[in-house]
XYZ file of C-alpha atoms in Angstrom:
663
model
C 4.881 -59.602 -18.576
C 1.319 -60.860 -18.911
C -0.474 -61.766 -22.115
C -3.913 -63.214 -22.362
C -4.069 -66.160 -24.672
C -7.353 -64.949 -26.024
C -5.594 -61.771 -27.307
C -2.787 -63.758 -28.812
C -5.126 -65.700 -30.823
C -6.362 -62.703 -32.448
C -2.946 -63.098 -34.456
C -2.610 -66.879 -34.626
C -3.965 -69.193 -37.046
C -4.237 -72.737 -36.387
C -5.043 -75.414 -33.591
C -3.514 -73.702 -30.635
C -2.170 -75.831 -27.780
C -1.496 -73.768 -24.699
C 0.801 -76.622 -23.452
C 2.807 -76.952 -26.467
C 3.111 -73.071 -26.724
C 4.602 -73.091 -23.103
C 7.121 -75.728 -23.683
C 8.397 -74.218 -26.622
C 8.535 -70.776 -25.055
C 10.492 -71.994 -22.408
C 12.758 -74.054 -24.099
C 13.652 -72.060 -27.072
C 12.951 -68.329 -26.237
C 11.785 -66.944 -22.735
C 10.991 -68.437 -19.472
C 7.572 -68.768 -18.960
C 4.667 -69.723 -16.938
C 0.933 -70.568 -17.845
C -2.251 -70.585 -15.410
C -5.792 -69.430 -16.232
C -5.339 -68.632 -19.744
C -2.633 -66.224 -18.981
C 1.008 -66.293 -20.035
C 3.575 -64.714 -17.777
C 6.822 -64.462 -20.004
C 10.216 -62.969 -18.641
C 11.319 -61.109 -21.771
C 14.762 -60.680 -22.459
C 16.495 -57.129 -22.696
C 17.803 -57.516 -26.137
C 14.224 -58.950 -27.345
C 12.329 -56.190 -25.397
C 11.826 -53.811 -28.307
C 10.272 -56.558 -30.685
C 8.819 -58.973 -28.363
C 7.310 -57.008 -25.418
C 3.998 -56.868 -27.204
C 0.939 -58.879 -28.130
C 2.177 -59.072 -31.837
C 5.608 -59.798 -30.743
C 4.932 -62.626 -28.852
C 2.422 -64.054 -31.202
C 5.134 -63.777 -34.003
C 7.625 -65.647 -31.646
C 5.029 -68.320 -30.997
C 4.276 -68.684 -34.762
C 8.144 -69.306 -35.507
C 8.456 -71.897 -32.524
C 5.429 -73.584 -33.085
C 4.516 -73.405 -36.750
C 0.857 -71.542 -36.503
C 0.305 -69.003 -38.968
C 0.996 -65.430 -37.747
C -1.804 -63.070 -38.825
C -0.427 -59.523 -38.690
C -3.008 -56.595 -38.780
C -4.014 -55.382 -42.354
C -5.589 -51.837 -42.769
C -6.091 -48.874 -44.620
C -7.507 -45.476 -43.851
C -8.502 -42.519 -45.947
C -6.554 -39.193 -45.824
C -8.251 -35.791 -46.407
C -7.199 -33.097 -48.961
C -5.924 -31.081 -46.221
C -2.131 -31.380 -45.668
C -0.607 -31.906 -42.058
C 2.075 -29.150 -42.127
C -0.700 -26.457 -42.860
C -2.447 -27.245 -39.326
C 1.204 -28.349 -37.262
C 4.342 -27.290 -37.200
C 7.437 -29.475 -35.274
C 10.627 -28.526 -34.241
C 13.304 -31.248 -33.006
C 16.088 -29.314 -30.916
C 17.089 -31.881 -28.788
C 20.076 -34.271 -29.980
C 18.357 -36.866 -27.451
C 15.852 -37.779 -30.158
C 16.651 -40.313 -32.743
C 13.482 -40.213 -34.543
C 10.214 -38.344 -34.370
C 6.804 -39.313 -36.274
C 3.731 -37.477 -35.972
C -0.039 -37.501 -37.640
C -2.696 -35.151 -36.961
C -6.565 -36.427 -36.664
C -9.284 -33.873 -36.574
C -12.857 -33.941 -35.916
C -12.962 -36.907 -33.772
C -16.123 -38.005 -32.124
C -14.658 -38.938 -28.604
C -16.489 -40.826 -26.099
C -16.341 -43.357 -23.599
C -14.990 -46.746 -24.555
C -16.575 -49.838 -25.659
C -16.623 -52.616 -22.914
C -14.155 -54.987 -24.932
C -11.428 -51.840 -24.699
C -12.146 -51.313 -20.819
C -11.644 -54.996 -20.325
C -8.478 -55.264 -22.375
C -6.891 -51.981 -20.238
C -8.061 -53.560 -17.083
C -6.250 -56.416 -17.604
C -2.955 -54.856 -18.649
C -3.282 -52.606 -15.777
C -4.816 -49.379 -16.686
C -8.184 -47.503 -16.132
C -10.004 -46.687 -19.084
C -10.402 -42.651 -19.732
C -11.873 -42.042 -23.074
C -11.568 -43.394 -26.449
C -8.697 -41.438 -27.811
C -6.511 -42.428 -24.788
C -7.643 -45.851 -24.495
C -6.750 -46.620 -28.092
C -3.501 -45.167 -27.948
C -2.857 -47.368 -24.815
C -4.390 -50.430 -26.789
C -1.878 -50.082 -29.756
C 1.039 -49.709 -27.015
C 0.189 -53.137 -25.856
C -0.382 -54.494 -29.454
C 2.752 -53.046 -30.896
C 5.066 -52.398 -28.174
C 5.686 -48.766 -29.143
C 4.095 -45.937 -26.546
C 2.554 -43.221 -28.113
C 1.555 -39.739 -27.006
C -1.528 -37.876 -28.055
C -1.914 -33.955 -27.317
C -5.425 -31.958 -27.871
C -4.169 -30.027 -30.728
C -6.525 -26.863 -29.772
C -4.407 -26.463 -26.331
C -0.891 -26.120 -28.275
C -0.147 -22.682 -28.767
C 0.123 -21.397 -32.381
C -0.264 -25.526 -32.838
C 3.539 -25.600 -33.018
C 5.209 -28.418 -31.370
C 9.094 -28.182 -30.152
C 11.248 -31.131 -29.104
C 14.182 -29.628 -26.864
C 15.790 -30.168 -23.556
C 14.712 -28.618 -20.308
C 16.201 -25.815 -18.610
C 17.228 -25.883 -14.916
C 14.113 -24.872 -12.874
C 11.451 -25.321 -15.398
C 8.069 -26.535 -13.828
C 6.266 -29.548 -15.273
C 2.366 -30.354 -14.308
C 1.861 -34.048 -14.808
C -1.764 -35.547 -15.905
C -1.977 -36.711 -12.134
C -1.794 -33.013 -10.821
C 1.822 -33.252 -9.577
C 4.335 -30.457 -9.956
C 8.008 -31.324 -10.853
C 11.004 -28.980 -11.115
C 13.204 -30.171 -13.347
C 16.927 -29.933 -13.188
C 17.846 -29.505 -16.903
C 18.745 -31.654 -20.029
C 15.615 -33.598 -19.565
C 13.729 -34.137 -22.926
C 10.510 -32.092 -23.041
C 7.746 -31.422 -25.651
C 6.713 -27.859 -25.398
C 4.997 -25.363 -27.371
C 5.948 -21.450 -27.155
C 4.500 -20.975 -23.677
C 4.430 -24.492 -21.836
C 5.761 -28.027 -21.273
C 3.330 -30.439 -23.088
C 5.032 -33.625 -22.086
C 7.866 -34.927 -20.213
C 9.024 -36.704 -23.150
C 8.735 -40.626 -23.160
C 7.446 -40.579 -19.625
C 4.396 -38.720 -18.877
C 2.048 -35.967 -20.442
C 1.284 -32.792 -19.093
C -2.185 -31.733 -17.528
C -1.796 -28.520 -20.103
C -2.238 -30.563 -22.937
C -4.521 -33.355 -21.873
C -6.897 -35.438 -24.230
C -10.402 -35.173 -22.547
C -14.090 -35.881 -23.802
C -14.015 -32.306 -25.434
C -11.111 -33.270 -27.361
C -11.613 -33.322 -31.164
C -8.543 -32.342 -32.930
C -5.300 -34.397 -31.958
C -1.701 -34.560 -32.664
C -0.414 -38.316 -32.272
C 3.597 -38.533 -31.692
C 5.395 -41.887 -31.846
C 9.122 -41.299 -31.268
C 12.302 -42.895 -30.257
C 14.233 -41.076 -27.523
C 17.743 -41.929 -25.881
C 17.146 -44.541 -23.393
C 19.762 -43.409 -21.125
C 17.969 -40.099 -20.814
C 14.689 -41.618 -20.123
C 16.183 -44.133 -17.402
C 18.067 -40.817 -15.620
C 14.788 -38.371 -15.531
C 12.726 -41.460 -14.536
C 15.028 -42.447 -11.461
C 15.417 -38.698 -10.612
C 12.108 -37.515 -10.641
C 10.443 -40.848 -9.244
C 8.004 -41.230 -12.327
C 7.783 -44.828 -13.619
C 4.985 -45.666 -16.271
C 4.575 -48.156 -18.639
C 5.821 -45.999 -21.592
C 9.059 -45.013 -19.531
C 9.825 -48.774 -19.127
C 9.788 -49.458 -22.841
C 11.600 -46.097 -23.945
C 14.474 -47.340 -21.369
C 14.772 -50.315 -23.582
C 14.963 -48.820 -26.747
C 11.821 -48.407 -29.004
C 12.424 -49.740 -32.318
C 11.685 -46.889 -35.015
C 10.161 -49.390 -37.706
C 7.528 -50.594 -34.980
C 7.072 -46.857 -33.724
C 5.971 -46.195 -37.295
C 3.621 -48.890 -37.570
C 1.979 -47.911 -34.307
C 1.394 -44.595 -35.502
C -0.424 -45.724 -38.498
C -2.279 -48.309 -36.263
C -3.758 -45.709 -33.968
C -4.531 -43.290 -36.979
C -6.660 -45.945 -38.546
C -8.499 -46.995 -35.161
C -9.262 -43.249 -34.576
C -10.662 -43.037 -38.298
C -12.693 -46.344 -37.399
C -13.894 -45.982 -34.105
C -13.658 -42.019 -33.620
C -14.609 -41.465 -37.408
C -11.620 -38.760 -37.585
C -10.393 -36.990 -40.232
C -6.783 -38.125 -41.172
C -4.407 -35.024 -42.239
C -2.489 -36.003 -45.382
C 0.978 -36.754 -44.803
C 2.772 -37.216 -41.557
C 5.802 -35.599 -39.619
C 9.008 -37.669 -40.157
C 12.567 -37.021 -38.290
C 15.341 -39.053 -38.224
C 17.573 -41.295 -40.708
C 16.835 -45.098 -41.330
C 20.109 -47.048 -41.262
C 20.279 -48.970 -44.665
C 19.125 -52.753 -44.639
C 21.450 -54.766 -42.544
C 23.272 -57.692 -44.675
C 25.038 -60.589 -42.751
C 26.733 -63.390 -44.576
C 26.926 -66.715 -42.998
C 28.887 -69.858 -44.426
C 26.878 -73.288 -43.762
C 30.450 -74.889 -42.923
C 31.434 -72.293 -40.454
C 28.095 -72.595 -38.947
C 28.072 -76.510 -38.423
C 31.983 -76.117 -37.146
C 30.771 -73.304 -34.847
C 27.679 -74.705 -33.306
C 28.592 -78.348 -33.393
C 25.868 -79.809 -35.494
C 25.526 -80.917 -39.311
C 22.772 -79.030 -40.672
C 22.388 -79.439 -44.857
C 21.123 -76.895 -47.154
C 17.582 -77.675 -47.150
C 17.381 -77.697 -43.343
C 18.964 -74.272 -42.904
C 16.798 -72.738 -45.592
C 13.921 -74.064 -43.476
C 15.305 -72.292 -40.541
C 15.975 -69.266 -42.172
C 12.201 -69.128 -43.550
C 10.806 -70.168 -40.138
C 12.928 -67.061 -38.434
C 11.247 -64.846 -41.052
C 15.151 -63.763 -42.572
C 15.198 -63.309 -46.356
C 18.222 -64.303 -47.798
C 19.938 -64.790 -50.851
C 21.749 -68.140 -51.583
C 25.072 -68.933 -53.277
C 26.068 -72.836 -52.964
C 27.057 -72.953 -49.187
C 27.144 -69.262 -48.586
C 23.951 -66.993 -47.707
C 23.612 -63.501 -47.486
C 20.799 -62.625 -44.863
C 18.568 -59.413 -44.389
C 17.332 -59.523 -40.892
C 13.962 -58.229 -39.981
C 13.906 -54.465 -39.521
C 11.979 -54.986 -36.231
C 14.927 -57.120 -35.037
C 17.377 -54.565 -32.991
C 19.573 -57.844 -31.756
C 20.527 -59.597 -35.029
C 23.607 -57.464 -36.146
C 26.231 -60.184 -36.814
C 26.619 -63.743 -37.541
C 26.987 -65.032 -34.376
C 23.741 -63.486 -33.637
C 22.139 -65.426 -36.590
C 24.039 -68.657 -35.388
C 22.318 -68.313 -32.072
C 18.775 -68.025 -33.538
C 19.488 -71.009 -35.854
C 20.571 -72.896 -32.728
C 17.614 -71.616 -30.619
C 15.094 -73.056 -33.390
C 17.117 -75.989 -33.918
C 16.915 -76.813 -30.423
C 19.674 -76.772 -28.126
C 18.606 -80.396 -26.929
C 19.332 -81.812 -30.456
C 22.963 -80.772 -30.397
C 24.841 -84.566 -29.725
C 27.769 -84.453 -27.444
C 30.354 -84.762 -30.190
C 31.706 -81.195 -30.449
C 34.841 -80.923 -32.652
C 37.645 -79.921 -29.973
C 38.152 -76.216 -31.255
C 39.465 -75.010 -27.985
C 42.743 -76.019 -26.308
C 44.125 -75.579 -22.865
C 45.689 -72.742 -22.630
C 49.718 -72.683 -21.844
C 50.225 -72.352 -17.982
C 53.882 -71.409 -17.421
C 55.587 -73.589 -14.685
C 56.981 -70.363 -12.942
C 53.457 -68.876 -12.639
C 51.959 -72.226 -10.962
C 54.862 -72.448 -8.581
C 54.742 -68.750 -7.996
C 51.203 -69.125 -7.141
C 51.561 -72.053 -4.776
C 54.010 -70.032 -2.986
C 51.677 -67.113 -2.744
C 49.015 -69.436 -1.177
C 51.331 -70.657 1.482
C 52.123 -67.239 2.380
C 48.514 -66.175 2.586
C 47.819 -69.147 4.879
C 50.515 -67.692 7.189
C 48.654 -64.029 7.305
C 51.657 -62.567 4.993
C 50.263 -59.541 2.562
C 51.813 -59.056 -0.740
C 53.258 -55.558 -1.462
C 54.207 -53.950 -4.625
C 57.149 -51.444 -5.354
C 59.281 -49.922 -8.039
C 61.818 -52.298 -9.297
C 64.483 -49.639 -8.635
C 66.473 -48.245 -6.113
C 69.218 -45.545 -5.422
C 72.956 -45.738 -5.198
C 72.788 -45.618 -1.367
C 70.712 -48.902 -1.250
C 73.097 -50.605 -3.919
C 75.808 -50.156 -1.465
C 74.055 -51.608 1.559
C 72.799 -54.527 0.033
C 75.454 -55.721 -2.712
C 76.741 -58.127 -0.317
C 73.751 -60.373 -1.422
C 75.149 -60.345 -4.929
C 77.822 -63.414 -5.410
C 81.160 -63.452 -7.223
C 81.149 -62.159 -11.025
C 77.881 -60.083 -10.293
C 77.114 -56.692 -10.644
C 74.146 -54.529 -10.428
C 72.422 -53.128 -13.376
C 72.609 -49.286 -13.819
C 70.127 -47.347 -15.345
C 71.398 -44.905 -18.323
C 68.664 -42.339 -17.883
C 67.285 -42.550 -14.232
C 63.804 -40.806 -13.415
C 65.719 -39.461 -10.269
C 68.600 -40.179 -8.075
C 66.216 -42.595 -6.146
C 66.082 -44.939 -9.172
C 69.579 -45.273 -10.302
C 69.743 -49.398 -10.337
C 67.352 -52.078 -11.038
C 66.640 -54.298 -8.249
C 69.182 -57.303 -7.631
C 67.167 -58.003 -4.419
C 63.834 -57.525 -3.137
C 64.974 -56.500 0.485
C 64.801 -52.829 0.056
C 61.368 -53.022 -1.070
C 60.232 -54.766 1.787
C 61.920 -52.587 4.331
C 60.320 -49.635 2.563
C 56.917 -51.401 2.765
C 57.524 -51.864 6.505
C 58.383 -48.152 7.003
C 55.270 -47.172 5.240
C 52.847 -49.358 7.291
C 54.489 -49.775 10.601
C 52.148 -46.916 12.122
C 48.954 -48.389 10.935
C 49.429 -52.020 12.063
C 50.965 -53.933 14.850
C 53.210 -56.998 13.920
C 53.333 -56.620 10.104
C 53.753 -59.477 7.853
C 54.746 -58.594 4.382
C 56.501 -60.268 1.161
C 57.538 -59.638 -2.366
C 57.533 -62.072 -4.958
C 59.012 -60.856 -8.268
C 61.829 -61.117 -10.750
C 65.397 -59.466 -9.922
C 68.196 -58.477 -12.355
C 71.663 -58.192 -12.465
C 74.944 -58.913 -14.601
C 76.381 -61.822 -14.393
C 79.906 -62.606 -16.349
C 78.869 -59.204 -17.693
C 75.525 -60.560 -19.246
C 72.286 -59.701 -17.902
C 70.100 -62.517 -16.002
C 67.091 -62.130 -14.639
C 65.179 -64.535 -11.885
C 62.242 -64.852 -9.458
C 63.165 -64.010 -5.712
C 61.121 -63.734 -2.667
C 61.800 -61.700 0.186
C 59.762 -61.871 3.309
C 59.805 -59.395 6.604
C 57.955 -59.404 9.753
C 58.063 -56.965 12.914
C 57.930 -58.350 16.609
C 58.573 -56.270 19.995
C 61.189 -59.167 20.731
C 63.991 -60.146 18.425
C 63.700 -63.824 19.309
C 59.989 -63.980 18.398
C 60.522 -62.456 15.103
C 63.454 -64.877 14.030
C 61.307 -67.662 15.419
C 58.547 -66.292 13.124
C 60.820 -66.251 10.021
C 62.097 -69.750 10.936
C 58.393 -71.018 11.136
C 57.528 -69.520 7.699
C 60.751 -71.484 6.100
C 59.716 -74.803 7.879
C 56.072 -74.205 6.548
C 57.356 -73.748 2.663
C 59.529 -76.398 2.967
C 56.491 -79.135 3.559
C 54.256 -76.952 1.291
C 56.295 -77.182 -1.741
C 58.022 -80.765 -0.689
C 61.434 -79.562 -0.964
C 63.904 -82.756 -1.561
C 67.176 -82.477 -0.093
C 69.752 -84.528 1.599
C 71.229 -82.043 3.690
C 70.116 -78.484 5.195
C 72.721 -76.067 6.896
C 72.678 -72.301 8.317
C 76.093 -70.912 7.999
C 76.635 -67.795 10.029
C 77.596 -64.812 7.687
C 78.132 -61.086 8.981
C 75.983 -58.871 6.727
C 76.649 -55.222 7.300
C 72.719 -54.812 7.352
C 71.874 -57.513 10.008
C 72.827 -57.827 13.551
C 72.177 -61.601 13.348
C 72.429 -63.440 9.845
C 73.138 -66.516 8.061
C 73.033 -68.050 4.639
C 70.573 -71.109 4.128
C 71.931 -73.811 2.230
C 70.338 -76.929 0.778
C 72.738 -79.899 -0.505
C 75.955 -77.332 -0.131
C 73.807 -74.780 -2.523
C 73.190 -71.274 -1.164
C 69.420 -70.778 -1.366
C 68.714 -67.856 0.773
C 69.562 -65.589 3.494
C 68.035 -65.504 6.845
C 68.344 -62.799 9.886
C 67.684 -59.721 12.014
C 67.960 -55.937 10.705
C 70.372 -54.016 12.493
C 69.937 -50.520 14.181
C 71.997 -48.483 11.068
C 69.521 -50.111 8.409
C 66.453 -49.525 10.523
C 67.458 -45.796 11.219
C 68.130 -45.676 7.259
C 64.801 -46.631 6.528
C 62.877 -45.214 9.289
C 61.573 -48.467 10.949
C 60.790 -48.828 14.547
C 60.848 -52.532 16.316
C 62.767 -55.570 15.616
C 62.391 -57.034 11.796
C 63.171 -60.762 10.915
C 63.687 -61.236 7.112
C 63.785 -63.973 4.549
C 65.037 -63.875 1.035
C 65.128 -67.005 -1.156
C 66.212 -67.586 -4.571
C 63.029 -69.118 -6.101
C 64.614 -70.314 -8.924
C 67.075 -72.897 -7.076
C 64.110 -73.826 -4.698
C 61.675 -74.659 -7.826
C 64.162 -77.199 -9.008
C 64.257 -78.909 -5.498
C 60.587 -79.039 -5.322
C 58.887 -82.310 -6.053
C 55.632 -82.450 -8.094
C 54.011 -85.068 -5.925
C 53.276 -85.754 -2.444
C 55.705 -88.292 -1.099
C 53.666 -90.201 1.731
C 55.709 -91.176 5.357
C 54.392 -93.595 7.589
C 53.314 -91.569 10.961
C 53.739 -94.271 13.084
C 51.290 -95.860 15.632
C 52.516 -94.451 18.854
C 52.727 -90.733 20.019
C 55.506 -88.731 19.407
C 57.536 -87.062 22.488
C 59.039 -83.550 22.365
C 61.752 -82.601 24.449
C 63.697 -78.786 23.900
C 67.313 -78.484 25.185
C 68.594 -75.048 25.535
C 72.433 -74.305 25.789
C 75.120 -71.650 25.325
C 78.235 -72.047 23.328
C 81.220 -70.003 22.774
C 80.194 -67.237 19.801
C 83.107 -68.714 17.685
C 81.384 -72.101 17.008
C 79.230 -72.137 14.165
C 75.913 -73.142 13.788
C 76.688 -75.564 10.963
C 79.037 -77.430 13.264
C 76.523 -78.115 15.714
C 73.903 -79.250 13.293
C 76.431 -81.549 11.825
C 77.010 -83.299 15.022
C 73.361 -83.646 15.929
C 72.916 -85.279 12.330
C 75.671 -87.913 13.354
C 74.021 -88.732 16.529
C 72.864 -92.418 16.116
C 70.350 -92.907 19.237
C 67.356 -95.446 18.661
C 63.706 -93.726 18.665
C 65.288 -90.317 17.949
C 63.004 -89.502 15.043
C 63.868 -85.818 14.058
C 65.345 -82.588 15.461
C 64.848 -78.912 14.604
C 66.708 -75.676 15.532
C 64.053 -73.590 17.444
C 66.043 -70.390 18.473
C 69.599 -68.687 18.399
C 70.528 -65.326 19.918
C 73.787 -63.597 20.913
C 74.432 -62.848 24.672
C 77.265 -61.034 26.053
C 80.682 -62.205 27.033
C 81.462 -63.508 23.512
C 78.376 -66.253 24.194
C 75.252 -67.479 21.983
C 72.411 -69.149 22.849
C 70.790 -72.289 20.779
C 67.502 -73.992 21.687
C 66.938 -77.142 19.697
C 63.934 -79.311 19.223
C 64.365 -83.394 19.575
C 61.383 -85.736 18.561
C 61.425 -89.310 19.511
C 58.952 -92.276 18.595
C 59.342 -95.718 19.119
C 57.350 -98.345 16.488
C 57.311 -100.942 19.440
C 55.014 -98.886 22.282
C 54.589 -95.446 24.053
C 57.740 -94.409 24.992
C 57.981 -93.812 29.260
C 59.357 -90.584 30.535
C 62.303 -92.161 31.995
C 63.471 -93.802 28.853
C 62.938 -90.225 27.241
C 65.130 -88.606 29.650
C 67.712 -91.120 29.298
C 68.241 -90.351 25.807
C 67.788 -86.664 26.198
C 71.085 -87.452 28.549
C 72.905 -88.936 26.070
C 72.268 -86.179 23.429
C 73.653 -83.552 26.274
C 76.714 -85.483 26.867
C 77.599 -85.609 23.208
C 77.206 -81.516 22.853
C 78.898 -81.187 25.925
C 82.011 -83.532 25.065
C 82.193 -82.057 21.844
C 81.462 -77.986 22.393
C 81.968 -77.726 26.116
C 78.348 -76.235 26.394
C 76.611 -75.091 29.318
C 72.763 -76.187 29.794
C 70.299 -73.878 30.802
């Protein structure tokens, strides 16, 4: 919003320095620029009602710079004739908070003087006539929009403030016709709409050069209603902009008195005795502050005489009782309602730049649960792998309990719900697998190659005592069984590295779960920490699942205990790794952990690491394995013949021990 320096000077006394004003406004009030005698000020929304005016900015400059503020002083003479004998006003709209009005008769309306034309031209308005121009002048001076009606054009001189009916027509000052949708606030007489409240006047009560008797309106309308009407009809005016940001009733009342005075001064009008007043003013606000609390809150060290000077600068009346002050905010300030608002004002004038960087530590870091941190890390890992988290009820049915109860260890029992919501919610979850299976069933038709997981608490009875802990269940779908299992093993390997699991031994012990066609328990240091496997046809039919599904369920409590908080760095070596895969078939009776144990015992130079890539069952009591072996030398790059020699030694050990058939 733009303000001319020469207009502001009319309300300030003292040596005016534009650069100082600019600096103080930017530092302590509003973002401001200055060029060619004009301030361009970005007024904050909560300060619009008291600062979006020449008087408002002049008062702010006075507070910031110490210049004396000169508020307009005026008096006018009322006639003996009372307003209620000339004009009647009815307020029928609940969207009208305050409504004030005065009547001025026998005005000598004419063309405005040059100073007034020049003033309005700068602020973006055309000169119309003396009456209209003076009302616009007061709007920019005080910040409260006014509306003036030609009293002789009002039927029976009765004004009604109500809400529009659907389909009513409004004819604006510029000749446009609008059809109202209902509930807009309108000013009417018995026959016609005189104005669209807070937005624009009607041609039917227009003030022209022939006008001599007027009714002046100063009001406070509901900001939301004005905003909606303005946007709905596509009418945006200076008045609507101000009403949308809520007009202060005390300022509106002052503006009404000011325009009455100016019409008498320049138009020799007769001001009728009394005014129309609707609306209940709130009692004077009282805010109590304590100096010690203020200093602690702001991190400063003000003394009593300093706080008193600051309060006087802010035009805040107060009563003092030792370190306590009872403040009475100016009636024009809508934004000062709490002690924190007062603290903000004090700090603004004191200067944020004057606050030293030695705040007393009044805030402490929030406690972060270790489980939350660990679970967050798990979720981030799975996000990297493209897995989506799903959420289910933590209850399942009797049938699901029977299918999955094998996952419970000895001395553990499911927790039964005493008053279940339905037969599908009889038991509290002791495994998250059921919810994952339901998630696949619900989403498989919408997505190919699903990757989902659940990370929640499970609960069960252990030695007849309730226990709960965090668990993680994952599932993925693939067209081929081997690829699904390979995906799940990749996830496990990735998690081990990311959460930095510390263990000496890892093994996969095959186990015939009734819900898996191929399954194994995962052990770290001889402690079971999870299950991995492929879902069988019986369970897929039960949950209505198509395709092959691999699953992984992990006990996060046990895994967390093996997770390191720090990264252990390992020397990568100066020479490249050489990778070889070995695939073979063995008798179905041979356990995976036996093969893993033998491979671990192999003492071959330059064998750096190995991993199980694949396992699946064949016909004729056979099963197939694929292992990956990683070779690396610290002395130089290994040659192919050296690596092949090492691979042959490994094959010989496996063949002698398990009678394997290589593929």
